[in-house]
PDB file of C-alpha atoms in Angstrom:
ATOM      1  CA  ASP A 196      19.698  18.199   8.813  1.00  0.00           C
ATOM      2  CA  VAL A 197      18.864  17.236   5.162  1.00  0.00           C
ATOM      3  CA  LYS A 198      18.056  20.252   3.043  1.00  0.00           C
ATOM      4  CA  VAL A 199      16.123  20.228  -0.256  1.00  0.00           C
ATOM      5  CA  THR A 200      15.508  23.571  -1.542  1.00  0.00           C
ATOM      6  CA  GLN A 201      13.255  24.238  -4.409  1.00  0.00           C
ATOM      7  CA  SER A 202      13.667  27.755  -6.101  1.00  0.00           C
ATOM      8  CA  SER A 203      10.122  28.869  -6.107  1.00  0.00           C
ATOM      9  CA  ARG A 204       6.952  28.142  -4.085  1.00  0.00           C
ATOM     10  CA  TYR A 205       4.563  29.456  -6.664  1.00  0.00           C
ATOM     11  CA  LEU A 206       4.954  29.938 -10.445  1.00  0.00           C
ATOM     12  CA  VAL A 207       2.382  31.308 -12.904  1.00  0.00           C
ATOM     13  CA  LYS A 208       3.377  30.536 -16.518  1.00  0.00           C
ATOM     14  CA  ARG A 209       1.368  31.034 -19.871  1.00  0.00           C
ATOM     15  CA  THR A 210       1.004  28.145 -22.469  1.00  0.00           C
ATOM     16  CA  GLY A 211       4.225  27.597 -24.637  1.00  0.00           C
ATOM     17  CA  GLU A 212       6.652  29.019 -22.334  1.00  0.00           C
ATOM     18  CA  LYS A 213       9.865  27.373 -21.254  1.00  0.00           C
ATOM     19  CA  VAL A 214       9.760  26.472 -17.371  1.00  0.00           C
ATOM     20  CA  PHE A 215      12.598  25.878 -15.312  1.00  0.00           C
ATOM     21  CA  LEU A 216      12.263  24.344 -11.828  1.00  0.00           C
ATOM     22  CA  GLU A 217      15.317  24.069  -9.876  1.00  0.00           C
ATOM     23  CA  CYS A 218      16.303  21.877  -6.820  1.00  0.00           C
ATOM     24  CA  VAL A 219      19.163  21.919  -4.697  1.00  0.00           C
ATOM     25  CA  GLN A 220      20.256  19.595  -1.830  1.00  0.00           C
ATOM     26  CA  ASP A 221      23.196  19.857   0.654  1.00  0.00           C
ATOM     27  CA  MET A 222      23.616  16.157   1.630  1.00  0.00           C
ATOM     28  CA  ASP A 223      25.950  15.170  -1.082  1.00  0.00           C
ATOM     29  CA  HIS A 224      23.152  12.611  -2.153  1.00  0.00           C
ATOM     30  CA  GLU A 225      23.625  10.696  -5.439  1.00  0.00           C
ATOM     31  CA  ASN A 226      20.116  10.092  -6.070  1.00  0.00           C
ATOM     32  CA  MET A 227      17.645  12.958  -6.928  1.00  0.00           C
ATOM     33  CA  PHE A 228      13.894  12.971  -7.895  1.00  0.00           C
ATOM     34  CA  TRP A 229      11.111  15.000  -9.422  1.00  0.00           C
ATOM     35  CA  TYR A 230       7.661  14.254  -8.699  1.00  0.00           C
ATOM     36  CA  ARG A 231       4.250  15.978  -9.648  1.00  0.00           C
ATOM     37  CA  GLN A 232       1.310  15.578  -7.136  1.00  0.00           C
ATOM     38  CA  ASP A 233      -2.237  15.802  -8.012  1.00  0.00           C
ATOM     39  CA  PRO A 234      -5.491  15.122  -5.900  1.00  0.00           C
ATOM     40  CA  GLY A 235      -6.415  11.644  -6.265  1.00  0.00           C
ATOM     41  CA  LEU A 236      -3.448  10.598  -8.050  1.00  0.00           C
ATOM     42  CA  GLY A 237      -0.542  10.901  -5.349  1.00  0.00           C
ATOM     43  CA  LEU A 238       3.037  11.266  -6.082  1.00  0.00           C
ATOM     44  CA  ARG A 239       4.156  10.321  -9.617  1.00  0.00           C
ATOM     45  CA  LEU A 240       7.644  10.113 -10.686  1.00  0.00           C
ATOM     46  CA  ILE A 241       8.780  12.161 -13.559  1.00  0.00           C
ATOM     47  CA  TYR A 242      12.429  11.594 -13.789  1.00  0.00           C
ATOM     48  CA  PHE A 243      15.081  10.605 -11.461  1.00  0.00           C
ATOM     49  CA  SER A 244      18.980  10.916 -11.722  1.00  0.00           C
ATOM     50  CA  TYR A 245      21.536   8.527  -9.920  1.00  0.00           C
ATOM     51  CA  ASP A 246      24.530  10.590 -10.663  1.00  0.00           C
ATOM     52  CA  VAL A 247      25.888  13.551 -12.326  1.00  0.00           C
ATOM     53  CA  LYS A 248      24.649  13.621 -16.126  1.00  0.00           C
ATOM     54  CA  MET A 249      22.892  10.338 -15.529  1.00  0.00           C
ATOM     55  CA  LYS A 250      19.009  10.249 -15.772  1.00  0.00           C
ATOM     56  CA  GLU A 251      16.272   7.867 -16.014  1.00  0.00           C
ATOM     57  CA  LYS A 252      12.537   8.269 -17.065  1.00  0.00           C
ATOM     58  CA  GLY A 253      10.033   7.803 -14.288  1.00  0.00           C
ATOM     59  CA  ASP A 254       6.417   6.997 -14.957  1.00  0.00           C
ATOM     60  CA  ILE A 255       5.180  10.304 -16.716  1.00  0.00           C
ATOM     61  CA  PRO A 256       8.104  11.827 -18.590  1.00  0.00           C
ATOM     62  CA  GLU A 257       6.189  12.965 -21.404  1.00  0.00           C
ATOM     63  CA  GLY A 258       6.601  16.830 -21.832  1.00  0.00           C
ATOM     64  CA  TYR A 259       9.368  17.057 -19.549  1.00  0.00           C
ATOM     65  CA  SER A 260      13.336  16.846 -19.744  1.00  0.00           C
ATOM     66  CA  VAL A 261      15.775  17.041 -16.850  1.00  0.00           C
ATOM     67  CA  SER A 262      19.525  18.232 -16.378  1.00  0.00           C
ATOM     68  CA  ARG A 263      22.120  17.230 -13.696  1.00  0.00           C
ATOM     69  CA  GLU A 264      25.209  18.991 -14.245  1.00  0.00           C
ATOM     70  CA  LYS A 265      26.375  19.111 -10.494  1.00  0.00           C
ATOM     71  CA  LYS A 266      25.609  16.783  -7.795  1.00  0.00           C
ATOM     72  CA  GLU A 267      23.750  19.080  -5.810  1.00  0.00           C
ATOM     73  CA  ARG A 268      21.355  20.628  -8.417  1.00  0.00           C
ATOM     74  CA  PHE A 269      18.540  18.763 -10.407  1.00  0.00           C
ATOM     75  CA  SER A 270      16.616  20.947 -12.834  1.00  0.00           C
ATOM     76  CA  LEU A 271      13.100  20.074 -14.226  1.00  0.00           C
ATOM     77  CA  ILE A 272      12.405  21.636 -17.699  1.00  0.00           C
ATOM     78  CA  LEU A 273       8.926  21.990 -19.284  1.00  0.00           C
ATOM     79  CA  GLU A 274       9.795  22.825 -22.873  1.00  0.00           C
ATOM     80  CA  SER A 275       6.655  24.048 -23.891  1.00  0.00           C
ATOM     81  CA  ALA A 276       4.273  24.349 -20.940  1.00  0.00           C
ATOM     82  CA  SER A 277       0.573  23.306 -21.338  1.00  0.00           C
ATOM     83  CA  THR A 278      -2.342  23.565 -19.081  1.00  0.00           C
ATOM     84  CA  ASN A 279      -2.260  20.006 -17.905  1.00  0.00           C
ATOM     85  CA  GLN A 280       1.157  20.428 -16.470  1.00  0.00           C
ATOM     86  CA  THR A 281      -0.622  22.741 -13.837  1.00  0.00           C
ATOM     87  CA  SER A 282       0.270  20.965 -10.680  1.00  0.00           C
ATOM     88  CA  MET A 283       2.278  20.587  -7.473  1.00  0.00           C
ATOM     89  CA  TYR A 284       5.902  19.814  -8.376  1.00  0.00           C
ATOM     90  CA  LEU A 285       8.188  17.903  -5.332  1.00  0.00           C
ATOM     91  CA  CYS A 286      11.984  17.145  -5.636  1.00  0.00           C
ATOM     92  CA  ALA A 287      13.597  14.656  -3.341  1.00  0.00           C
ATOM     93  CA  SER A 288      17.120  13.408  -2.831  1.00  0.00           C
ATOM     94  CA  ALA A 289      18.247  10.234  -1.308  1.00  0.00           C
ATOM     95  CA  GLY A 290      21.762   8.454  -0.528  1.00  0.00           C
ATOM     96  CA  GLN A 291      23.075   4.993  -1.758  1.00  0.00           C
ATOM     97  CA  GLU A 292      22.067   2.990   1.214  1.00  0.00           C
ATOM     98  CA  VAL A 293      20.614  -0.475   0.006  1.00  0.00           C
ATOM     99  CA  THR A 294      17.948  -0.816   2.765  1.00  0.00           C
ATOM    100  CA  LYS A 295      16.716   2.087   4.529  1.00  0.00           C
ATOM    101  CA  ASN A 296      17.214   4.758   1.854  1.00  0.00           C
ATOM    102  CA  ILE A 297      15.010   7.642   2.990  1.00  0.00           C
ATOM    103  CA  GLN A 298      14.112  10.216   0.499  1.00  0.00           C
ATOM    104  CA  TYR A 299      13.960  13.936   1.721  1.00  0.00           C
ATOM    105  CA  PHE A 300      11.695  16.243  -0.029  1.00  0.00           C
ATOM    106  CA  GLY A 301      11.806  19.917  -0.871  1.00  0.00           C
ATOM    107  CA  ALA A 302       8.723  22.092   0.097  1.00  0.00           C
ATOM    108  CA  GLY A 303       7.156  21.931  -3.468  1.00  0.00           C
ATOM    109  CA  THR A 304       6.449  24.330  -6.345  1.00  0.00           C
ATOM    110  CA  ARG A 305       2.942  24.942  -7.287  1.00  0.00           C
ATOM    111  CA  LEU A 306       2.883  25.772 -10.983  1.00  0.00           C
ATOM    112  CA  SER A 307      -0.048  27.187 -12.714  1.00  0.00           C
ATOM    113  CA  VAL A 308      -0.034  27.302 -16.399  1.00  0.00           C
ATOM    114  CA  LEU A 309      -2.673  29.629 -18.031  1.00  0.00           C
TER     115      LEU A 309
ATOM    116  CA  GLY B  53       3.023  -4.649 -11.787  1.00  0.00           C
ATOM    117  CA  GLN B  54       3.034  -2.429  -8.725  1.00  0.00           C
ATOM    118  CA  ASN B  55       0.030  -1.424  -6.693  1.00  0.00           C
ATOM    119  CA  ILE B  56      -0.434   0.319  -3.538  1.00  0.00           C
ATOM    120  CA  ASP B  57      -3.867   0.933  -1.913  1.00  0.00           C
ATOM    121  CA  GLN B  58      -5.009   3.059   1.123  1.00  0.00           C
ATOM    122  CA  PRO B  59      -8.029   4.788   1.968  1.00  0.00           C
ATOM    123  CA  THR B  60      -8.470   8.224   0.649  1.00  0.00           C
ATOM    124  CA  GLU B  61      -9.823  10.112   3.814  1.00  0.00           C
ATOM    125  CA  MET B  62     -10.244   9.231   7.391  1.00  0.00           C
ATOM    126  CA  THR B  63     -11.686  11.255  10.166  1.00  0.00           C
ATOM    127  CA  ALA B  64     -10.874  10.655  14.081  1.00  0.00           C
ATOM    128  CA  THR B  65     -11.116  12.473  17.263  1.00  0.00           C
ATOM    129  CA  GLU B  66      -8.579  14.368  19.292  1.00  0.00           C
ATOM    130  CA  GLY B  67      -7.131  12.134  21.751  1.00  0.00           C
ATOM    131  CA  ALA B  68      -8.138   8.691  20.127  1.00  0.00           C
ATOM    132  CA  ILE B  69      -6.201   6.127  18.195  1.00  0.00           C
ATOM    133  CA  VAL B  70      -6.442   5.768  14.428  1.00  0.00           C
ATOM    134  CA  GLN B  71      -5.168   3.120  12.264  1.00  0.00           C
ATOM    135  CA  ILE B  72      -4.422   3.911   8.500  1.00  0.00           C
ATOM    136  CA  ASN B  73      -3.940   0.709   6.338  1.00  0.00           C
ATOM    137  CA  CYS B  74      -1.982   0.041   3.450  1.00  0.00           C
ATOM    138  CA  THR B  75      -1.901  -2.972   1.243  1.00  0.00           C
ATOM    139  CA  TYR B  76       0.524  -3.435  -1.789  1.00  0.00           C
ATOM    140  CA  GLN B  77       1.243  -5.879  -4.661  1.00  0.00           C
ATOM    141  CA  THR B  78       4.815  -5.579  -5.815  1.00  0.00           C
ATOM    142  CA  SER B  79       7.137  -8.030  -7.626  1.00  0.00           C
ATOM    143  CA  GLY B  80       9.803  -7.873  -5.133  1.00  0.00           C
ATOM    144  CA  PHE B  81       9.519  -6.491  -1.928  1.00  0.00           C
ATOM    145  CA  ASN B  82      12.224  -4.737  -0.283  1.00  0.00           C
ATOM    146  CA  GLY B  83      10.970  -2.273   2.388  1.00  0.00           C
ATOM    147  CA  LEU B  84       8.088  -0.023   3.072  1.00  0.00           C
ATOM    148  CA  PHE B  85       7.881   3.653   4.212  1.00  0.00           C
ATOM    149  CA  TRP B  86       5.431   5.861   5.469  1.00  0.00           C
ATOM    150  CA  TYR B  87       5.646   9.779   5.164  1.00  0.00           C
ATOM    151  CA  GLN B  88       3.516  12.533   6.615  1.00  0.00           C
ATOM    152  CA  GLN B  89       2.763  15.501   4.551  1.00  0.00           C
ATOM    153  CA  HIS B  90       0.844  18.649   6.041  1.00  0.00           C
ATOM    154  CA  ALA B  91      -1.092  20.734   3.509  1.00  0.00           C
ATOM    155  CA  GLY B  92       1.162  22.836   1.331  1.00  0.00           C
ATOM    156  CA  GLU B  93       4.430  21.245   2.962  1.00  0.00           C
ATOM    157  CA  ALA B  94       7.114  18.853   2.045  1.00  0.00           C
ATOM    158  CA  PRO B  95       6.344  14.903   2.897  1.00  0.00           C
ATOM    159  CA  THR B  96       8.582  14.051   5.777  1.00  0.00           C
ATOM    160  CA  PHE B  97       9.589  10.418   6.813  1.00  0.00           C
ATOM    161  CA  LEU B  98       7.875   8.790   9.615  1.00  0.00           C
ATOM    162  CA  SER B  99       8.776   5.042   9.532  1.00  0.00           C
ATOM    163  CA  TYR B 100      10.472   2.153   7.567  1.00  0.00           C
ATOM    164  CA  ASN B 101       9.759  -1.599   7.944  1.00  0.00           C
ATOM    165  CA  VAL B 102      11.676  -4.240   6.164  1.00  0.00           C
ATOM    166  CA  LEU B 103      10.636  -7.236   8.579  1.00  0.00           C
ATOM    167  CA  ASP B 104       7.529  -8.578   9.817  1.00  0.00           C
ATOM    168  CA  GLY B 105       6.285  -6.957  12.923  1.00  0.00           C
ATOM    169  CA  LEU B 106       5.733  -3.672  14.744  1.00  0.00           C
ATOM    170  CA  GLU B 107       7.982  -0.743  14.863  1.00  0.00           C
ATOM    171  CA  GLU B 108       7.104   1.988  17.714  1.00  0.00           C
ATOM    172  CA  LYS B 109       8.291   5.477  17.579  1.00  0.00           C
ATOM    173  CA  GLY B 110       6.531   7.559  20.268  1.00  0.00           C
ATOM    174  CA  ARG B 111       2.948   8.344  19.391  1.00  0.00           C
ATOM    175  CA  PHE B 112       3.345   6.480  16.116  1.00  0.00           C
ATOM    176  CA  SER B 113       3.885   2.654  15.251  1.00  0.00           C
ATOM    177  CA  SER B 114       4.033   1.009  11.988  1.00  0.00           C
ATOM    178  CA  PHE B 115       3.364  -2.708  11.209  1.00  0.00           C
ATOM    179  CA  LEU B 116       4.286  -4.902   8.522  1.00  0.00           C
ATOM    180  CA  SER B 117       3.161  -8.280   7.379  1.00  0.00           C
ATOM    181  CA  ARG B 118       5.004  -9.046   4.162  1.00  0.00           C
ATOM    182  CA  SER B 119       2.961 -12.594   3.619  1.00  0.00           C
ATOM    183  CA  LYS B 120      -0.303 -10.502   3.418  1.00  0.00           C
ATOM    184  CA  GLY B 121       1.187  -7.593   1.573  1.00  0.00           C
ATOM    185  CA  TYR B 122      -0.104  -5.313   4.322  1.00  0.00           C
ATOM    186  CA  SER B 123       0.884  -2.441   6.412  1.00  0.00           C
ATOM    187  CA  TYR B 124      -0.705  -0.084   9.097  1.00  0.00           C
ATOM    188  CA  LEU B 125       0.263   3.037  10.641  1.00  0.00           C
ATOM    189  CA  LEU B 126      -1.021   3.471  14.003  1.00  0.00           C
ATOM    190  CA  LEU B 127      -1.499   6.938  15.620  1.00  0.00           C
ATOM    191  CA  LYS B 128      -2.263   7.197  19.169  1.00  0.00           C
ATOM    192  CA  GLU B 129      -3.289  10.339  21.610  1.00  0.00           C
ATOM    193  CA  LEU B 130      -4.230  11.983  18.315  1.00  0.00           C
ATOM    194  CA  GLN B 131      -3.522  15.614  18.467  1.00  0.00           C
ATOM    195  CA  MET B 132      -4.960  18.319  15.969  1.00  0.00           C
ATOM    196  CA  LYS B 133      -1.522  18.734  14.394  1.00  0.00           C
ATOM    197  CA  ASP B 134      -1.730  15.145  13.321  1.00  0.00           C
ATOM    198  CA  SER B 135      -4.361  16.240  10.607  1.00  0.00           C
ATOM    199  CA  ALA B 136      -2.244  15.638   7.381  1.00  0.00           C
ATOM    200  CA  SER B 137      -1.904  13.111   4.575  1.00  0.00           C
ATOM    201  CA  TYR B 138      -0.033  10.045   5.318  1.00  0.00           C
ATOM    202  CA  LEU B 139       1.767   8.292   2.156  1.00  0.00           C
ATOM    203  CA  CYS B 140       2.673   4.692   1.963  1.00  0.00           C
ATOM    204  CA  ALA B 141       5.522   3.833  -0.288  1.00  0.00           C
ATOM    205  CA  VAL B 142       7.319   0.678  -1.247  1.00  0.00           C
ATOM    206  CA  ARG B 143      10.849   0.455  -2.554  1.00  0.00           C
ATOM    207  CA  ALA B 144      10.685  -0.015  -6.289  1.00  0.00           C
ATOM    208  CA  PRO B 145      11.630  -3.732  -7.688  1.00  0.00           C
ATOM    209  CA  GLY B 146      15.247  -3.411  -8.829  1.00  0.00           C
ATOM    210  CA  SER B 147      15.784  -0.034  -7.339  1.00  0.00           C
ATOM    211  CA  GLY B 148      19.094  -1.186  -6.085  1.00  0.00           C
ATOM    212  CA  ASN B 149      20.829   1.967  -3.941  1.00  0.00           C
ATOM    213  CA  THR B 150      18.923   4.533  -5.667  1.00  0.00           C
ATOM    214  CA  GLY B 151      16.145   5.001  -3.279  1.00  0.00           C
ATOM    215  CA  LYS B 152      13.348   4.861  -5.758  1.00  0.00           C
ATOM    216  CA  LEU B 153      10.044   4.396  -4.265  1.00  0.00           C
ATOM    217  CA  ILE B 154       6.624   3.765  -5.670  1.00  0.00           C
ATOM    218  CA  PHE B 155       3.826   5.773  -3.683  1.00  0.00           C
ATOM    219  CA  GLY B 156       0.099   5.247  -2.849  1.00  0.00           C
ATOM    220  CA  GLN B 157      -2.216   7.916  -3.277  1.00  0.00           C
ATOM    221  CA  GLY B 158      -2.088   8.948   0.406  1.00  0.00           C
ATOM    222  CA  THR B 159      -4.656   8.917   3.106  1.00  0.00           C
ATOM    223  CA  THR B 160      -5.991  12.251   4.189  1.00  0.00           C
ATOM    224  CA  LEU B 161      -6.491  12.234   8.143  1.00  0.00           C
ATOM    225  CA  GLN B 162      -8.754  15.037   9.645  1.00  0.00           C
ATOM    226  CA  VAL B 163      -8.595  15.253  13.463  1.00  0.00           C
ATOM    227  CA  LYS B 164     -11.737  16.742  14.910  1.00  0.00           C
ATOM    228  CA  PRO B 165     -11.947  18.271  18.439  1.00  0.00           C
TER     229      PRO B 165
END
């Protein structure tokens, strides 16, 4: 079974803090993704990575950065957390099939910025 | 651009059948996914359609019509544990082998006794 592990289920941070969200997958997948999920807005892609040290912006990258130093680990960084970044953050990974390429998700990190 | 529409909420009765619709507009179609997400949990893969027609998997079936930009997820013999959000997603145009998806807002299904 594919396992995608996010380091924290719940986080509470203060405005202005630097926040690291970690994600690890055990399936040797090339592709990894960070989403945020908000009521009424669905899943929105923040960044994704298709290889070590490679990244592409998603739909809402502002205020976020990412790091992929090792294939299994993809980190999301909030350089200076703001209250509008309070959300559920989901990490996912996928292989390299051209057709049926399933994304596997972690359990999510619920971040509250006070 | 890309757009995916699904109803926000649905309610159904235990033992019944429910159909969750999804319409999409995309510049290049290359596959549609359905995911299930229980409250507070990770989305999990349910089904994949790339050709027109019905794909059946136990109590769940998914249908696709590419010409109409339309899919539905059919849940039969509803159980209380089917109460969840159901996410429709299409492969992003030009996504190649990255697995990149565009998600709809999700449909929250409540199953009542």
